Amino acid sequence: MSDTGAQREPKVVLVTGASRFLGASVAARFAASPGIERVIAVDGAMPSKHVMRRLGQAEFVRADVRHPMIGKVLRSGEVDTVVHTAVCSRPGEAGGRNVMKDLNVLGAMHLFAACQKAASVRRLVVRSSSAVYGYSARNPARFTEEMSPRNPPRGGFSKDSVEIESYARGAGRRREGLEVSILRFAPLIGTRMDTELTRYFSSPLVPTVFGRDPRIQLLHEEDALAALERAVVAPAFGTFNIAGAGMVTGIQAIRRAGLVELSLPASVLEIVGSALRAARLVDYSAEELGFLTQGIVLDTTRMRSVLGFEPRWTTKGAFDDYLRGRSITPVVDARAVRGLESRLGNLARRVPI
């Protein structure tokens, strides 16, 4: 599912997930665009006063995407573009795994069915995740959009993301003229986001899986917003991996931050994760452990050549910007670590192969 043509000019955009950072921020960006006449920001929960201010000129409508009311909002507003960001990745935030699955999968199913029925809707942009590829030692060095995971996700946020994508593609197949774009984001990082990843790198003592050094690719929060904007107006649609250039290993990131690594067997880390989850500090789910063990790297060729999007931040740049913005206090001198990395890199380039 991919095509190209002239750049689109949306007039009425509906954004889901308006009570959270990503949805509120991208809705505000659309509302500030002179070419867009109206932006409708929806969420089943009432945004905080801070988030309401962030929405800017966007109109907030309290509507649960699982309810038939969302279809009425689409039709009465003559919405031509829908941006779906209302995806929950943390069971604790949703009120449990069953509630999370209900919000993610049933919510997407009802929303996409409403888009399919609303004749005015011409494009559907869906925020997805690199988690659809799963975490396995058998995974390739880089995933392209056409590749399938060696071990398909069996539960949690990863499986939810796979099902959400399936429903989105189904709506595109069933409704002629409905263009569907799916953006598979690498793990997001930034100063304004509260995720398991940002919490993980906020602790002076960072637990890792003994004998494992995952390859990590990141996406800056601002690049995530810019990618959603690009997907709305781009002449192309389809499925795209979205990530900053380059990668770091988990241990490199820990040392770059000046933190201390605590290497534990996976079984012990599961126990630590359960304790931290009970204390509502960090949720080390099975997926989080998979990421900390294997990591994942994306091939972003289509992002550049087809979608026409280039992230502003590299993976290392996004991580460093996060460290600066969060004022992470290093336990060891991170500048010394970076200097050593640079010297070792220069030495390696001088050694003949």
mmCIF file of C-alpha atoms in Angstrom:
data_model
loop_
_atom_site.group_PDB
_atom_site.id
_atom_site.type_symbol
_atom_site.label_atom_id
_atom_site.label_comp_id
_atom_site.label_asym_id
_atom_site.label_seq_id
_atom_site.Cartn_x
_atom_site.Cartn_y
_atom_site.Cartn_z
ATOM 1 C CA MET A 1 0.000 0.000 0.000
ATOM 2 C CA SER A 2 1.949 2.965 -1.261
ATOM 3 C CA ASP A 3 1.467 5.670 -3.815
ATOM 4 C CA THR A 4 2.785 9.058 -4.854
ATOM 5 C CA GLY A 5 1.278 12.177 -6.357
ATOM 6 C CA ALA A 6 0.873 15.868 -5.647
ATOM 7 C CA GLN A 7 1.281 17.165 -2.094
ATOM 8 C CA ARG A 8 -2.015 17.098 -0.189
ATOM 9 C CA GLU A 9 -3.748 20.133 1.282
ATOM 10 C CA PRO A 10 -5.872 18.980 4.243
ATOM 11 C CA LYS A 11 -8.616 21.314 5.430
ATOM 12 C CA VAL A 12 -10.108 19.628 8.504
ATOM 13 C CA VAL A 13 -7.877 17.398 10.664
ATOM 14 C CA LEU A 14 -8.981 15.240 13.586
ATOM 15 C CA VAL A 15 -6.311 14.145 16.087
ATOM 16 C CA THR A 16 -6.885 11.448 18.723
ATOM 17 C CA GLY A 17 -5.061 11.207 22.037
ATOM 18 C CA ALA A 18 -5.424 14.912 22.770
ATOM 19 C CA SER A 19 -4.883 14.534 26.519
ATOM 20 C CA ARG A 20 -1.286 13.318 25.992
ATOM 21 C CA PHE A 21 1.874 15.037 24.851
ATOM 22 C CA LEU A 22 2.053 13.672 21.310
ATOM 23 C CA GLY A 23 -1.597 14.194 20.399
ATOM 24 C CA ALA A 24 -1.871 17.643 21.987
ATOM 25 C CA SER A 25 1.377 18.869 20.468
ATOM 26 C CA VAL A 26 0.683 17.727 16.922
ATOM 27 C CA ALA A 27 -2.876 19.118 17.117
ATOM 28 C CA ALA A 28 -1.440 22.501 18.146
ATOM 29 C CA ARG A 29 0.981 22.400 15.205
ATOM 30 C CA PHE A 30 -1.816 21.691 12.749
ATOM 31 C CA ALA A 31 -3.935 24.463 14.277
ATOM 32 C CA ALA A 32 -1.077 26.924 13.706
ATOM 33 C CA SER A 33 -0.797 25.962 10.027
ATOM 34 C CA PRO A 34 -2.366 28.628 7.795
ATOM 35 C CA GLY A 35 -3.487 26.051 5.211
ATOM 36 C CA ILE A 36 -5.599 24.029 7.651
ATOM 37 C CA GLU A 37 -9.036 25.484 8.369
ATOM 38 C CA ARG A 38 -9.975 23.465 11.443
ATOM 39 C CA VAL A 39 -8.378 21.038 13.889
ATOM 40 C CA ILE A 40 -10.507 18.804 16.127
ATOM 41 C CA ALA A 41 -8.628 17.258 19.063
ATOM 42 C CA VAL A 42 -10.454 14.349 20.692
ATOM 43 C CA ASP A 43 -9.912 12.193 23.751
ATOM 44 C CA GLY A 44 -12.042 10.164 26.114
ATOM 45 C CA ALA A 45 -10.311 11.828 29.057
ATOM 46 C CA MET A 46 -10.366 15.522 29.865
ATOM 47 C CA PRO A 47 -6.917 17.090 29.331
ATOM 48 C CA SER A 48 -5.199 18.895 32.181
ATOM 49 C CA LYS A 49 -5.126 22.692 32.159
ATOM 50 C CA HIS A 50 -1.515 22.549 30.991
ATOM 51 C CA VAL A 51 -2.410 20.303 28.054
ATOM 52 C CA MET A 52 -5.434 22.445 27.170
ATOM 53 C CA ARG A 53 -3.098 25.428 26.867
ATOM 54 C CA ARG A 54 -0.792 23.360 24.665
ATOM 55 C CA LEU A 55 -3.691 22.619 22.295
ATOM 56 C CA GLY A 56 -3.662 26.255 21.212
ATOM 57 C CA GLN A 57 -6.344 26.996 18.609
ATOM 58 C CA ALA A 58 -7.383 23.359 18.217
ATOM 59 C CA GLU A 59 -10.986 22.571 19.256
ATOM 60 C CA PHE A 60 -11.207 19.940 21.984
ATOM 61 C CA VAL A 61 -14.054 17.427 21.832
ATOM 62 C CA ARG A 62 -14.441 14.852 24.579
ATOM 63 C CA ALA A 63 -15.164 11.653 22.692
ATOM 64 C CA ASP A 64 -14.137 8.045 23.233
ATOM 65 C CA VAL A 65 -12.992 6.475 19.954
ATOM 66 C CA ARG A 66 -14.706 3.246 21.056
ATOM 67 C CA HIS A 67 -18.075 4.999 21.028
ATOM 68 C CA PRO A 68 -20.263 5.575 17.924
ATOM 69 C CA MET A 69 -20.078 9.306 18.688
ATOM 70 C CA ILE A 70 -16.686 9.416 16.937
ATOM 71 C CA GLY A 71 -18.434 8.700 13.632
ATOM 72 C CA LYS A 72 -20.752 11.664 14.186
ATOM 73 C CA VAL A 73 -17.751 13.903 14.902
ATOM 74 C CA LEU A 74 -16.132 12.837 11.624
ATOM 75 C CA ARG A 75 -19.271 13.381 9.566
ATOM 76 C CA SER A 76 -20.503 16.618 11.157
ATOM 77 C CA GLY A 77 -17.023 18.146 11.012
ATOM 78 C CA GLU A 78 -16.464 17.000 7.420
ATOM 79 C CA VAL A 79 -13.068 15.715 8.512
ATOM 80 C CA ASP A 80 -10.761 14.843 5.612
ATOM 81 C CA THR A 81 -7.694 13.711 7.612
ATOM 82 C CA VAL A 82 -7.450 11.615 10.788
ATOM 83 C CA VAL A 83 -4.253 11.327 12.844
ATOM 84 C CA HIS A 84 -4.449 8.498 15.370
ATOM 85 C CA THR A 85 -1.964 8.880 18.249
ATOM 86 C CA ALA A 86 -4.144 7.501 21.080
ATOM 87 C CA VAL A 87 -2.093 4.392 21.794
ATOM 88 C CA CYS A 88 -1.184 3.339 25.338
ATOM 89 C CA SER A 89 2.046 1.387 25.929
ATOM 90 C CA ARG A 90 1.978 1.097 29.731
ATOM 91 C CA PRO A 91 -0.617 -1.124 31.466
ATOM 92 C CA GLY A 92 -0.244 0.788 34.705
ATOM 93 C CA GLU A 93 -1.174 4.025 32.985
ATOM 94 C CA ALA A 94 -4.319 2.495 31.483
ATOM 95 C CA GLY A 95 -5.489 0.722 34.637
ATOM 96 C CA GLY A 96 -4.380 -2.797 33.740
ATOM 97 C CA ARG A 97 -3.520 -4.900 30.730
ATOM 98 C CA ASN A 98 -7.153 -5.716 29.841
ATOM 99 C CA VAL A 99 -8.129 -2.043 29.867
ATOM 100 C CA MET A 100 -5.040 -1.169 27.826
ATOM 101 C CA LYS A 101 -5.910 -3.741 25.150
ATOM 102 C CA ASP A 102 -9.487 -2.484 25.069
ATOM 103 C CA LEU A 103 -8.344 1.115 24.582
ATOM 104 C CA ASN A 104 -5.726 0.236 21.976
ATOM 105 C CA VAL A 105 -7.284 -2.481 19.846
ATOM 106 C CA LEU A 106 -11.023 -1.918 20.194
ATOM 107 C CA GLY A 107 -10.494 1.833 20.038
ATOM 108 C CA ALA A 108 -8.562 1.529 16.770
ATOM 109 C CA MET A 109 -11.086 -0.915 15.320
ATOM 110 C CA HIS A 110 -14.043 1.415 15.960
ATOM 111 C CA LEU A 111 -12.184 4.540 14.837
ATOM 112 C CA PHE A 112 -10.998 3.001 11.558
ATOM 113 C CA ALA A 113 -14.467 1.611 10.859
ATOM 114 C CA ALA A 114 -15.848 5.127 11.335
ATOM 115 C CA CYS A 115 -13.191 6.504 8.955
ATOM 116 C CA GLN A 116 -14.147 3.856 6.418
ATOM 117 C CA LYS A 117 -17.807 4.922 6.554
ATOM 118 C CA ALA A 118 -17.196 8.699 6.539
ATOM 119 C CA ALA A 119 -17.020 9.732 2.882
ATOM 120 C CA SER A 120 -15.164 12.954 3.712
ATOM 121 C CA VAL A 121 -12.143 11.159 5.222
ATOM 122 C CA ARG A 122 -9.403 10.809 2.602
ATOM 123 C CA ARG A 123 -6.304 10.067 4.697
ATOM 124 C CA LEU A 124 -5.652 8.131 7.885
ATOM 125 C CA VAL A 125 -2.265 8.501 9.631
ATOM 126 C CA VAL A 126 -1.553 5.955 12.375
ATOM 127 C CA ARG A 127 1.168 6.167 14.990
ATOM 128 C CA SER A 128 2.659 2.698 15.345
ATOM 129 C CA SER A 129 5.873 1.357 16.837
ATOM 130 C CA SER A 130 9.020 -0.592 16.026
ATOM 131 C CA ALA A 131 7.707 -2.995 18.682
ATOM 132 C CA VAL A 132 5.769 -4.755 15.882
ATOM 133 C CA TYR A 133 9.053 -6.417 14.896
ATOM 134 C CA GLY A 134 9.423 -8.072 18.291
ATOM 135 C CA TYR A 135 12.650 -8.707 20.186
ATOM 136 C CA SER A 136 14.604 -11.819 19.330
ATOM 137 C CA ALA A 137 18.206 -12.929 18.990
ATOM 138 C CA ARG A 138 17.199 -14.204 15.538
ATOM 139 C CA ASN A 139 16.179 -10.763 14.291
ATOM 140 C CA PRO A 140 18.109 -9.240 11.354
ATOM 141 C CA ALA A 141 20.597 -6.402 11.782
ATOM 142 C CA ARG A 142 18.028 -3.943 10.391
ATOM 143 C CA PHE A 143 14.331 -4.269 9.730
ATOM 144 C CA THR A 144 12.793 -2.978 6.510
ATOM 145 C CA GLU A 145 9.057 -2.371 6.374
ATOM 146 C CA GLU A 146 8.474 -5.563 4.360
ATOM 147 C CA MET A 147 10.162 -7.859 6.895
ATOM 148 C CA SER A 148 8.282 -9.954 9.435
ATOM 149 C CA PRO A 149 9.637 -10.804 12.894
ATOM 150 C CA ARG A 150 11.207 -14.220 13.391
ATOM 151 C CA ASN A 151 9.246 -14.547 16.632
ATOM 152 C CA PRO A 152 5.943 -12.620 16.263
ATOM 153 C CA PRO A 153 4.819 -10.701 19.377
ATOM 154 C CA ARG A 154 2.484 -12.754 21.541
ATOM 155 C CA GLY A 155 1.170 -10.115 23.899
ATOM 156 C CA GLY A 156 1.350 -6.638 25.343
ATOM 157 C CA PHE A 157 1.894 -3.403 23.474
ATOM 158 C CA SER A 158 3.756 -5.158 20.642
ATOM 159 C CA LYS A 159 0.801 -7.390 19.791
ATOM 160 C CA ASP A 160 -1.599 -4.462 20.162
ATOM 161 C CA SER A 161 0.457 -2.516 17.604
ATOM 162 C CA VAL A 162 0.347 -5.428 15.151
ATOM 163 C CA GLU A 163 -3.450 -5.613 15.458
ATOM 164 C CA ILE A 164 -3.870 -1.841 15.141
ATOM 165 C CA GLU A 165 -1.883 -1.877 11.901
ATOM 166 C CA SER A 166 -3.962 -4.767 10.597
ATOM 167 C CA TYR A 167 -7.217 -2.880 11.191
ATOM 168 C CA ALA A 168 -5.799 0.240 9.529
ATOM 169 C CA ARG A 169 -4.767 -1.658 6.390
ATOM 170 C CA GLY A 170 -8.130 -3.373 6.319
ATOM 171 C CA ALA A 171 -9.930 -0.025 6.287
ATOM 172 C CA GLY A 172 -7.704 1.123 3.415
ATOM 173 C CA ARG A 173 -8.490 -1.992 1.383
ATOM 174 C CA ARG A 174 -12.233 -1.789 1.967
ATOM 175 C CA ARG A 175 -12.690 1.923 1.257
ATOM 176 C CA GLU A 176 -11.548 3.118 -2.141
ATOM 177 C CA GLY A 177 -9.847 6.481 -1.906
ATOM 178 C CA LEU A 178 -8.829 6.138 1.753
ATOM 179 C CA GLU A 179 -5.047 6.611 1.946
ATOM 180 C CA VAL A 180 -3.465 4.976 4.993
ATOM 181 C CA SER A 181 -0.040 5.869 6.364
ATOM 182 C CA ILE A 182 1.465 3.860 9.224
ATOM 183 C CA LEU A 183 4.474 5.354 11.012
ATOM 184 C CA ARG A 184 6.540 2.834 12.961
ATOM 185 C CA PHE A 185 8.328 5.009 15.488
ATOM 186 C CA ALA A 186 11.574 3.984 17.134
ATOM 187 C CA PRO A 187 11.432 4.470 20.946
ATOM 188 C CA LEU A 188 10.720 8.140 21.650
ATOM 189 C CA ILE A 189 12.920 10.260 23.862
ATOM 190 C CA GLY A 190 12.781 13.900 24.897
ATOM 191 C CA THR A 191 12.585 16.302 27.780
ATOM 192 C CA ARG A 192 8.796 16.588 27.719
ATOM 193 C CA MET A 193 7.960 12.879 27.555
ATOM 194 C CA ASP A 194 7.523 10.498 30.469
ATOM 195 C CA THR A 195 8.214 6.986 29.194
ATOM 196 C CA GLU A 196 9.818 3.840 30.557
ATOM 197 C CA LEU A 197 12.911 4.708 28.511
ATOM 198 C CA THR A 198 13.267 8.207 29.987
ATOM 199 C CA ARG A 199 12.745 6.799 33.478
ATOM 200 C CA TYR A 200 15.303 4.082 32.790
ATOM 201 C CA PHE A 201 18.011 6.641 32.000
ATOM 202 C CA SER A 202 17.042 8.880 34.928
ATOM 203 C CA SER A 203 18.366 6.550 37.606
ATOM 204 C CA PRO A 204 22.041 6.799 38.719
ATOM 205 C CA LEU A 205 22.162 2.982 38.904
ATOM 206 C CA VAL A 206 20.879 1.491 35.625
ATOM 207 C CA PRO A 207 20.015 -2.237 35.561
ATOM 208 C CA THR A 208 21.035 -4.243 32.469
ATOM 209 C CA VAL A 209 20.787 -7.872 31.420
ATOM 210 C CA PHE A 210 24.042 -9.718 32.123
ATOM 211 C CA GLY A 211 25.955 -10.537 28.934
ATOM 212 C CA ARG A 212 23.690 -8.427 26.699
ATOM 213 C CA ASP A 213 24.320 -5.065 25.069
ATOM 214 C CA PRO A 214 21.237 -4.104 23.033
ATOM 215 C CA ARG A 215 21.469 -1.951 19.910
ATOM 216 C CA ILE A 216 19.288 1.097 20.468
ATOM 217 C CA GLN A 217 17.859 3.474 17.888
ATOM 218 C CA LEU A 218 15.885 6.491 19.075
ATOM 219 C CA LEU A 219 13.516 9.144 17.768
ATOM 220 C CA HIS A 220 13.464 12.657 19.235
ATOM 221 C CA GLU A 221 10.010 13.822 20.355
ATOM 222 C CA GLU A 222 10.173 16.829 18.008
ATOM 223 C CA ASP A 223 11.024 14.571 15.070
ATOM 224 C CA ALA A 224 8.020 12.394 15.930
ATOM 225 C CA LEU A 225 5.763 15.452 15.672
ATOM 226 C CA ALA A 226 7.410 16.549 12.426
ATOM 227 C CA ALA A 227 6.971 13.060 10.943
ATOM 228 C CA LEU A 228 3.238 13.102 11.724
ATOM 229 C CA GLU A 229 2.966 16.515 10.068
ATOM 230 C CA ARG A 230 4.820 15.268 7.012
ATOM 231 C CA ALA A 231 2.628 12.164 6.725
ATOM 232 C CA VAL A 232 -0.489 14.347 6.554
ATOM 233 C CA VAL A 233 0.691 16.415 3.570
ATOM 234 C CA ALA A 234 3.084 14.023 1.818
ATOM 235 C CA PRO A 235 2.279 12.905 -1.734
ATOM 236 C CA ALA A 236 3.089 9.348 -0.622
ATOM 237 C CA PHE A 237 1.362 6.988 1.785
ATOM 238 C CA GLY A 238 2.070 3.512 3.115
ATOM 239 C CA THR A 239 4.148 2.032 5.946
ATOM 240 C CA PHE A 240 7.320 3.785 7.090
ATOM 241 C CA ASN A 241 10.009 3.145 9.692
ATOM 242 C CA ILE A 242 10.755 6.424 11.492
ATOM 243 C CA ALA A 243 14.009 6.782 13.454
ATOM 244 C CA GLY A 244 17.037 8.988 13.904
ATOM 245 C CA ALA A 245 20.206 8.059 12.039
ATOM 246 C CA GLY A 246 22.746 5.829 13.710
ATOM 247 C CA MET A 247 22.509 3.813 16.904
ATOM 248 C CA VAL A 248 24.088 3.359 20.307
ATOM 249 C CA THR A 249 24.400 0.266 22.419
ATOM 250 C CA GLY A 250 22.793 0.189 25.817
ATOM 251 C CA ILE A 251 26.127 0.272 27.633
ATOM 252 C CA GLN A 252 27.364 3.151 25.458
ATOM 253 C CA ALA A 253 24.236 5.131 26.350
ATOM 254 C CA ILE A 254 24.680 4.473 30.070
ATOM 255 C CA ARG A 255 28.301 5.603 29.963
ATOM 256 C CA ARG A 256 27.433 8.569 27.753
ATOM 257 C CA ALA A 257 25.060 9.708 30.489
ATOM 258 C CA GLY A 258 27.710 9.196 33.157
ATOM 259 C CA LEU A 259 25.580 6.604 34.940
ATOM 260 C CA VAL A 260 26.562 3.294 36.506
ATOM 261 C CA GLU A 261 25.563 -0.048 35.021
ATOM 262 C CA LEU A 262 24.123 -2.738 37.284
ATOM 263 C CA SER A 263 24.408 -6.001 35.352
ATOM 264 C CA LEU A 264 21.887 -8.635 36.467
ATOM 265 C CA PRO A 265 20.697 -12.008 35.149
ATOM 266 C CA ALA A 266 17.428 -11.693 33.252
ATOM 267 C CA SER A 267 15.570 -13.677 35.943
ATOM 268 C CA VAL A 268 16.782 -11.322 38.662
ATOM 269 C CA LEU A 269 15.907 -8.273 36.569
ATOM 270 C CA GLU A 270 12.367 -9.634 36.235
ATOM 271 C CA ILE A 271 12.113 -9.697 40.050
ATOM 272 C CA VAL A 272 13.559 -6.171 40.278
ATOM 273 C CA GLY A 273 11.093 -5.066 37.617
ATOM 274 C CA SER A 274 8.181 -6.514 39.576
ATOM 275 C CA ALA A 275 9.255 -4.611 42.683
ATOM 276 C CA LEU A 276 9.658 -1.354 40.769
ATOM 277 C CA ARG A 277 6.320 -1.906 39.041
ATOM 278 C CA ALA A 278 4.620 -2.436 42.400
ATOM 279 C CA ALA A 279 6.172 0.826 43.596
ATOM 280 C CA ARG A 280 4.946 2.506 40.374
ATOM 281 C CA LEU A 281 8.468 3.652 39.512
ATOM 282 C CA VAL A 282 9.296 1.712 36.334
ATOM 283 C CA ASP A 283 7.312 -0.952 34.488
ATOM 284 C CA TYR A 284 9.809 -3.584 33.334
ATOM 285 C CA SER A 285 7.350 -5.667 31.340
ATOM 286 C CA ALA A 286 8.367 -8.680 29.258
ATOM 287 C CA GLU A 287 8.623 -6.319 26.269
ATOM 288 C CA GLU A 288 10.847 -3.908 28.161
ATOM 289 C CA LEU A 289 13.132 -6.796 29.097
ATOM 290 C CA GLY A 290 13.172 -7.877 25.447
ATOM 291 C CA PHE A 291 14.238 -4.393 24.398
ATOM 292 C CA LEU A 292 16.936 -4.252 27.096
ATOM 293 C CA THR A 293 18.197 -7.654 25.963
ATOM 294 C CA GLN A 294 18.090 -7.386 22.158
ATOM 295 C CA GLY A 295 17.190 -3.836 21.093
ATOM 296 C CA ILE A 296 16.144 -3.137 17.515
ATOM 297 C CA VAL A 297 17.423 -1.116 14.550
ATOM 298 C CA LEU A 298 15.319 0.075 11.604
ATOM 299 C CA ASP A 299 16.093 0.595 7.949
ATOM 300 C CA THR A 300 14.786 4.113 7.217
ATOM 301 C CA THR A 301 15.394 4.229 3.440
ATOM 302 C CA ARG A 302 11.673 4.569 2.629
ATOM 303 C CA MET A 303 11.286 7.335 5.210
ATOM 304 C CA ARG A 304 13.742 9.465 3.238
ATOM 305 C CA SER A 305 13.165 8.398 -0.348
ATOM 306 C CA VAL A 306 9.377 7.908 -0.361
ATOM 307 C CA LEU A 307 7.929 9.901 2.534
ATOM 308 C CA GLY A 308 10.509 12.651 2.039
ATOM 309 C CA PHE A 309 11.258 13.049 5.735
ATOM 310 C CA GLU A 310 14.649 13.596 7.367
ATOM 311 C CA PRO A 311 14.842 13.687 11.190
ATOM 312 C CA ARG A 312 16.662 16.662 12.641
ATOM 313 C CA TRP A 313 18.273 14.618 15.418
ATOM 314 C CA THR A 314 20.422 11.514 15.101
ATOM 315 C CA THR A 315 20.037 8.809 17.726
ATOM 316 C CA LYS A 316 23.038 10.101 19.681
ATOM 317 C CA GLY A 317 21.923 13.710 19.210
ATOM 318 C CA ALA A 318 18.430 12.914 20.527
ATOM 319 C CA PHE A 319 19.892 11.132 23.537
ATOM 320 C CA ASP A 320 22.280 13.985 24.308
ATOM 321 C CA ASP A 321 19.451 16.533 24.001
ATOM 322 C CA TYR A 322 17.428 14.486 26.483
ATOM 323 C CA LEU A 323 20.357 14.420 28.912
ATOM 324 C CA ARG A 324 20.808 18.197 28.663
ATOM 325 C CA GLY A 325 17.121 18.938 29.084
ATOM 326 C CA ARG A 326 16.600 16.596 32.019
ATOM 327 C CA SER A 327 19.791 17.755 33.771
ATOM 328 C CA ILE A 328 20.789 14.173 34.507
ATOM 329 C CA THR A 329 23.477 14.258 37.189
ATOM 330 C CA PRO A 330 26.344 12.029 36.059
ATOM 331 C CA VAL A 331 27.942 9.629 38.502
ATOM 332 C CA VAL A 332 31.074 9.557 36.324
ATOM 333 C CA ASP A 333 32.373 12.198 33.917
ATOM 334 C CA ALA A 334 30.436 11.638 30.665
ATOM 335 C CA ARG A 335 32.782 13.979 28.774
ATOM 336 C CA ALA A 336 35.703 11.722 29.592
ATOM 337 C CA VAL A 337 33.744 8.734 28.295
ATOM 338 C CA ARG A 338 32.928 10.534 25.024
ATOM 339 C CA GLY A 339 36.546 11.616 24.648
ATOM 340 C CA LEU A 340 37.698 8.025 25.060
ATOM 341 C CA GLU A 341 35.125 6.860 22.481
ATOM 342 C CA SER A 342 36.409 9.474 20.026
ATOM 343 C CA ARG A 343 40.055 8.493 20.550
ATOM 344 C CA LEU A 344 39.281 4.807 20.121
ATOM 345 C CA GLY A 345 37.333 5.570 16.939
ATOM 346 C CA ASN A 346 40.242 7.562 15.493
ATOM 347 C CA LEU A 347 42.642 4.774 16.404
ATOM 348 C CA ALA A 348 40.448 2.155 14.738
ATOM 349 C CA ARG A 349 40.352 4.176 11.511
ATOM 350 C CA ARG A 350 44.167 4.281 11.419
ATOM 351 C CA VAL A 351 44.622 0.549 11.880
ATOM 352 C CA PRO A 352 44.918 -1.195 8.447
ATOM 353 C CA ILE A 353 42.487 -4.004 7.742
#
